[in-house]
Amino acid sequence: MVQLTFVEKPLPAMDVAQIVDTISGLAEIGQRLGPMFRRLAMAMISHGVPPGEPSLAWYRPTEDGLRIAAAFPVPPGATAGLIGAGIDAATLRPVACAVTTLHHGGMDTIGATWQALIGYADAQGYQSVGTCRELYLHMPLHGDPDTWITELQQPVLRLDHRPLTAPQCPAPGTRRDGERGRQSAGPA
């Protein structure tokens, strides 16, 4: 059993070039994201905009299924020639509080890591809100999937007013600038 470390932290805003699509369910993610990333990378390279790292995907439930995006970070203003043909420029909003963890391994086992992250967030008195993200920190194109490293990021909102025993995301109605995320360990 892999030991996971959960980190509660804010997420910065991020300028990205992205391709967005809607799918009917989780089973379609793998078959859709790969081609979306390839198409986006080829378009960026052909327009002289190198894909930034780390690449990322985001997911948001909708009435029609699940909205997904394949994205690469870009410097502000670098996407001017890319817009159109299904490629968008966007700024991912900053997130005041997210629970994160690192998934080690291929996408075939990432669901269990997401479940552990959501379970941790629930146990800490958080509600999952907003758009979740996956940052692909180490994912070589032709590398062994067992070596891949993905940071899972789930924005959360604190539901209760538990006393804070360590630096973590603030309780509702409070603000604590400059504090770092709290790290906790738990099984996956």
Tab-separated table of C-alpha atoms in Angstrom:
chain	number	residue	atom	x	y	z
A	1	MET	CA	0.000	0.000	0.000
A	2	VAL	CA	1.370	3.412	-0.998
A	3	GLN	CA	1.556	6.086	1.703
A	4	LEU	CA	0.113	9.376	0.448
A	5	THR	CA	0.903	12.823	1.796
A	6	PHE	CA	-1.902	15.362	1.620
A	7	VAL	CA	-1.073	19.069	1.429
A	8	GLU	CA	-3.562	21.869	2.000
A	9	LYS	CA	-2.472	24.945	0.065
A	10	PRO	CA	-3.592	27.796	-2.192
A	11	LEU	CA	-3.175	27.431	-5.951
A	12	PRO	CA	-1.869	30.318	-8.052
A	13	ALA	CA	-3.555	31.657	-11.170
A	14	MET	CA	-2.125	30.165	-14.350
A	15	ASP	CA	-2.240	31.361	-17.974
A	16	VAL	CA	-2.788	28.412	-20.310
A	17	ALA	CA	-3.451	27.410	-23.894
A	18	GLN	CA	-6.094	24.707	-23.817
A	19	ILE	CA	-8.461	22.491	-25.734
A	20	VAL	CA	-11.801	21.943	-23.990
A	21	ASP	CA	-14.355	19.200	-24.571
A	22	THR	CA	-17.404	17.665	-22.874
A	23	ILE	CA	-17.580	13.932	-22.265
A	24	SER	CA	-20.401	11.807	-20.913
A	25	GLY	CA	-18.424	10.068	-18.172
A	26	LEU	CA	-15.121	9.239	-16.505
A	27	ALA	CA	-14.492	6.237	-18.750
A	28	GLU	CA	-13.884	8.585	-21.710
A	29	ILE	CA	-11.138	10.687	-20.093
A	30	GLY	CA	-8.176	8.567	-21.178
A	31	GLN	CA	-9.256	8.154	-24.778
A	32	ARG	CA	-9.977	11.877	-25.176
A	33	LEU	CA	-7.143	13.597	-23.290
A	34	GLY	CA	-4.220	11.988	-25.133
A	35	PRO	CA	-5.349	13.189	-28.582
A	36	MET	CA	-6.261	16.611	-27.126
A	37	PHE	CA	-2.734	17.041	-25.715
A	38	ARG	CA	-1.125	15.941	-29.007
A	39	ARG	CA	-3.274	18.342	-31.060
A	40	LEU	CA	-2.578	21.224	-28.688
A	41	ALA	CA	1.178	20.595	-28.571
A	42	MET	CA	1.409	20.376	-32.384
A	43	ALA	CA	-0.563	23.622	-32.803
A	44	MET	CA	1.573	25.432	-30.255
A	45	ILE	CA	4.843	24.266	-31.818
A	46	SER	CA	3.670	25.166	-35.338
A	47	HIS	CA	2.940	28.712	-34.083
A	48	GLY	CA	6.308	29.065	-32.335
A	49	VAL	CA	4.875	28.748	-28.815
A	50	PRO	CA	6.668	25.985	-26.945
A	51	PRO	CA	4.343	24.024	-24.644
A	52	GLY	CA	5.148	24.948	-21.055
A	53	GLU	CA	5.565	22.537	-18.209
A	54	PRO	CA	3.981	20.999	-16.365
A	55	SER	CA	1.108	20.082	-18.633
A	56	LEU	CA	-2.239	19.819	-16.904
A	57	ALA	CA	-5.815	18.701	-17.249
A	58	TRP	CA	-8.838	20.093	-15.486
A	59	TYR	CA	-12.277	18.602	-14.886
A	60	ARG	CA	-15.648	20.161	-14.030
A	61	PRO	CA	-19.003	18.347	-13.762
A	62	THR	CA	-21.806	19.746	-15.943
A	63	GLU	CA	-25.437	18.847	-16.576
A	64	ASP	CA	-24.298	17.075	-19.770
A	65	GLY	CA	-21.444	15.081	-18.241
A	66	LEU	CA	-17.931	16.277	-17.551
A	67	ARG	CA	-16.126	19.289	-19.016
A	68	ILE	CA	-12.431	18.486	-19.523
A	69	ALA	CA	-9.407	20.367	-20.805
A	70	ALA	CA	-5.889	19.547	-21.895
A	71	ALA	CA	-3.657	22.541	-21.218
A	72	PHE	CA	-0.101	23.839	-21.217
A	73	PRO	CA	1.036	26.894	-19.256
A	74	VAL	CA	2.081	29.866	-21.402
A	75	PRO	CA	3.474	33.328	-20.758
A	76	PRO	CA	0.788	36.059	-20.791
A	77	GLY	CA	-0.028	37.101	-24.372
A	78	ALA	CA	1.762	34.139	-25.977
A	79	THR	CA	-1.434	32.582	-27.345
A	80	ALA	CA	-2.466	35.275	-29.846
A	81	GLY	CA	-1.780	33.143	-32.941
A	82	LEU	CA	-3.278	30.003	-31.443
A	83	ILE	CA	-6.815	31.129	-30.748
A	84	GLY	CA	-9.422	29.448	-32.908
A	85	ALA	CA	-9.830	25.966	-34.286
A	86	GLY	CA	-10.798	24.734	-30.832
A	87	ILE	CA	-7.799	26.195	-29.010
A	88	ASP	CA	-8.507	28.724	-26.281
A	89	ALA	CA	-6.434	30.989	-24.088
A	90	ALA	CA	-7.523	31.075	-20.479
A	91	THR	CA	-6.386	32.082	-17.051
A	92	LEU	CA	-7.111	29.453	-14.459
A	93	ARG	CA	-8.298	31.337	-11.406
A	94	PRO	CA	-6.331	31.237	-8.195
A	95	VAL	CA	-7.773	28.937	-5.551
A	96	ALA	CA	-7.748	30.009	-1.896
A	97	CYS	CA	-7.565	26.445	-0.607
A	98	ALA	CA	-6.987	23.070	-2.254
A	99	VAL	CA	-6.152	19.632	-0.966
A	100	THR	CA	-3.378	18.078	-3.049
A	101	THR	CA	-1.418	14.849	-3.206
A	102	LEU	CA	1.058	13.171	-5.533
A	103	HIS	CA	0.006	10.132	-7.553
A	104	HIS	CA	2.888	7.848	-8.530
A	105	GLY	CA	2.152	5.602	-11.489
A	106	GLY	CA	-0.002	5.384	-14.570
A	107	MET	CA	-3.486	6.641	-15.185
A	108	ASP	CA	-4.959	3.168	-14.684
A	109	THR	CA	-4.560	3.580	-10.898
A	110	ILE	CA	-5.220	7.305	-10.471
A	111	GLY	CA	-8.859	6.771	-9.484
A	112	ALA	CA	-7.844	5.221	-6.155
A	113	THR	CA	-5.607	8.217	-5.394
A	114	TRP	CA	-8.469	10.626	-6.182
A	115	GLN	CA	-10.741	8.639	-3.837
A	116	ALA	CA	-8.146	8.835	-1.046
A	117	LEU	CA	-7.773	12.599	-1.578
A	118	ILE	CA	-11.550	13.180	-1.430
A	119	GLY	CA	-11.786	10.955	1.658
A	120	TYR	CA	-9.057	12.986	3.363
A	121	ALA	CA	-10.766	16.281	2.467
A	122	ASP	CA	-14.095	15.038	3.845
A	123	ALA	CA	-12.448	13.841	7.079
A	124	GLN	CA	-10.842	17.278	7.553
A	125	GLY	CA	-14.185	19.097	7.288
A	126	TYR	CA	-13.830	20.287	3.690
A	127	GLN	CA	-16.316	20.254	0.831
A	128	SER	CA	-14.959	19.744	-2.682
A	129	VAL	CA	-15.788	22.770	-4.830
A	130	GLY	CA	-14.738	24.144	-8.174
A	131	THR	CA	-12.631	22.671	-10.921
A	132	CYS	CA	-10.152	19.931	-10.022
A	133	ARG	CA	-6.781	19.759	-11.726
A	134	GLU	CA	-4.089	17.228	-12.509
A	135	LEU	CA	-0.549	18.584	-12.967
A	136	TYR	CA	1.642	16.127	-14.856
A	137	LEU	CA	4.979	16.679	-13.122
A	138	HIS	CA	6.852	13.730	-14.645
A	139	MET	CA	5.326	11.984	-17.624
A	140	PRO	CA	7.861	11.205	-20.345
A	141	LEU	CA	6.203	10.425	-23.675
A	142	HIS	CA	7.908	7.084	-24.065
A	143	GLY	CA	8.606	6.380	-20.413
A	144	ASP	CA	7.352	3.657	-18.143
A	145	PRO	CA	3.963	4.719	-16.668
A	146	ASP	CA	5.103	3.377	-13.283
A	147	THR	CA	7.532	6.346	-13.135
A	148	TRP	CA	4.883	9.015	-13.808
A	149	ILE	CA	4.164	11.634	-11.125
A	150	THR	CA	0.914	13.607	-11.140
A	151	GLU	CA	-0.166	16.199	-8.576
A	152	LEU	CA	-3.919	15.966	-7.929
A	153	GLN	CA	-5.491	19.283	-6.877
A	154	GLN	CA	-9.023	19.557	-5.485
A	155	PRO	CA	-10.292	23.014	-4.483
A	156	VAL	CA	-12.109	22.856	-1.160
A	157	LEU	CA	-14.186	24.986	1.175
A	158	ARG	CA	-14.005	24.523	4.925
A	159	LEU	CA	-17.431	23.498	6.215
A	160	ASP	CA	-16.949	23.814	9.942
A	161	HIS	CA	-15.268	26.027	12.498
A	162	ARG	CA	-12.931	23.454	14.045
A	163	PRO	CA	-10.029	24.985	15.967
A	164	LEU	CA	-6.960	25.197	13.789
A	165	THR	CA	-4.167	23.147	15.336
A	166	ALA	CA	-1.659	23.637	12.521
A	167	PRO	CA	-1.277	25.925	9.518
A	168	GLN	CA	-3.952	24.845	7.058
A	169	CYS	CA	-6.716	26.329	4.984
A	170	PRO	CA	-8.658	28.850	7.036
A	171	ALA	CA	-12.060	28.321	8.599
A	172	PRO	CA	-14.942	30.259	7.032
A	173	GLY	CA	-14.713	34.008	7.509
A	174	THR	CA	-11.031	34.050	8.469
A	175	ARG	CA	-7.941	35.056	6.560
A	176	ARG	CA	-4.384	34.089	7.301
A	177	ASP	CA	-2.007	35.534	4.733
A	178	GLY	CA	1.454	34.116	4.269
A	179	GLU	CA	0.900	30.725	5.859
A	180	ARG	CA	1.923	27.545	4.112
A	181	GLY	CA	-0.170	24.460	3.598
A	182	ARG	CA	-0.448	21.759	6.242
A	183	GLN	CA	0.933	18.361	5.379
A	184	SER	CA	-0.684	15.160	6.601
A	185	ALA	CA	-0.053	11.564	5.734
A	186	GLY	CA	-2.618	8.894	5.045
A	187	PRO	CA	-2.949	5.557	3.298
A	188	ALA	CA	-4.099	5.048	-0.271
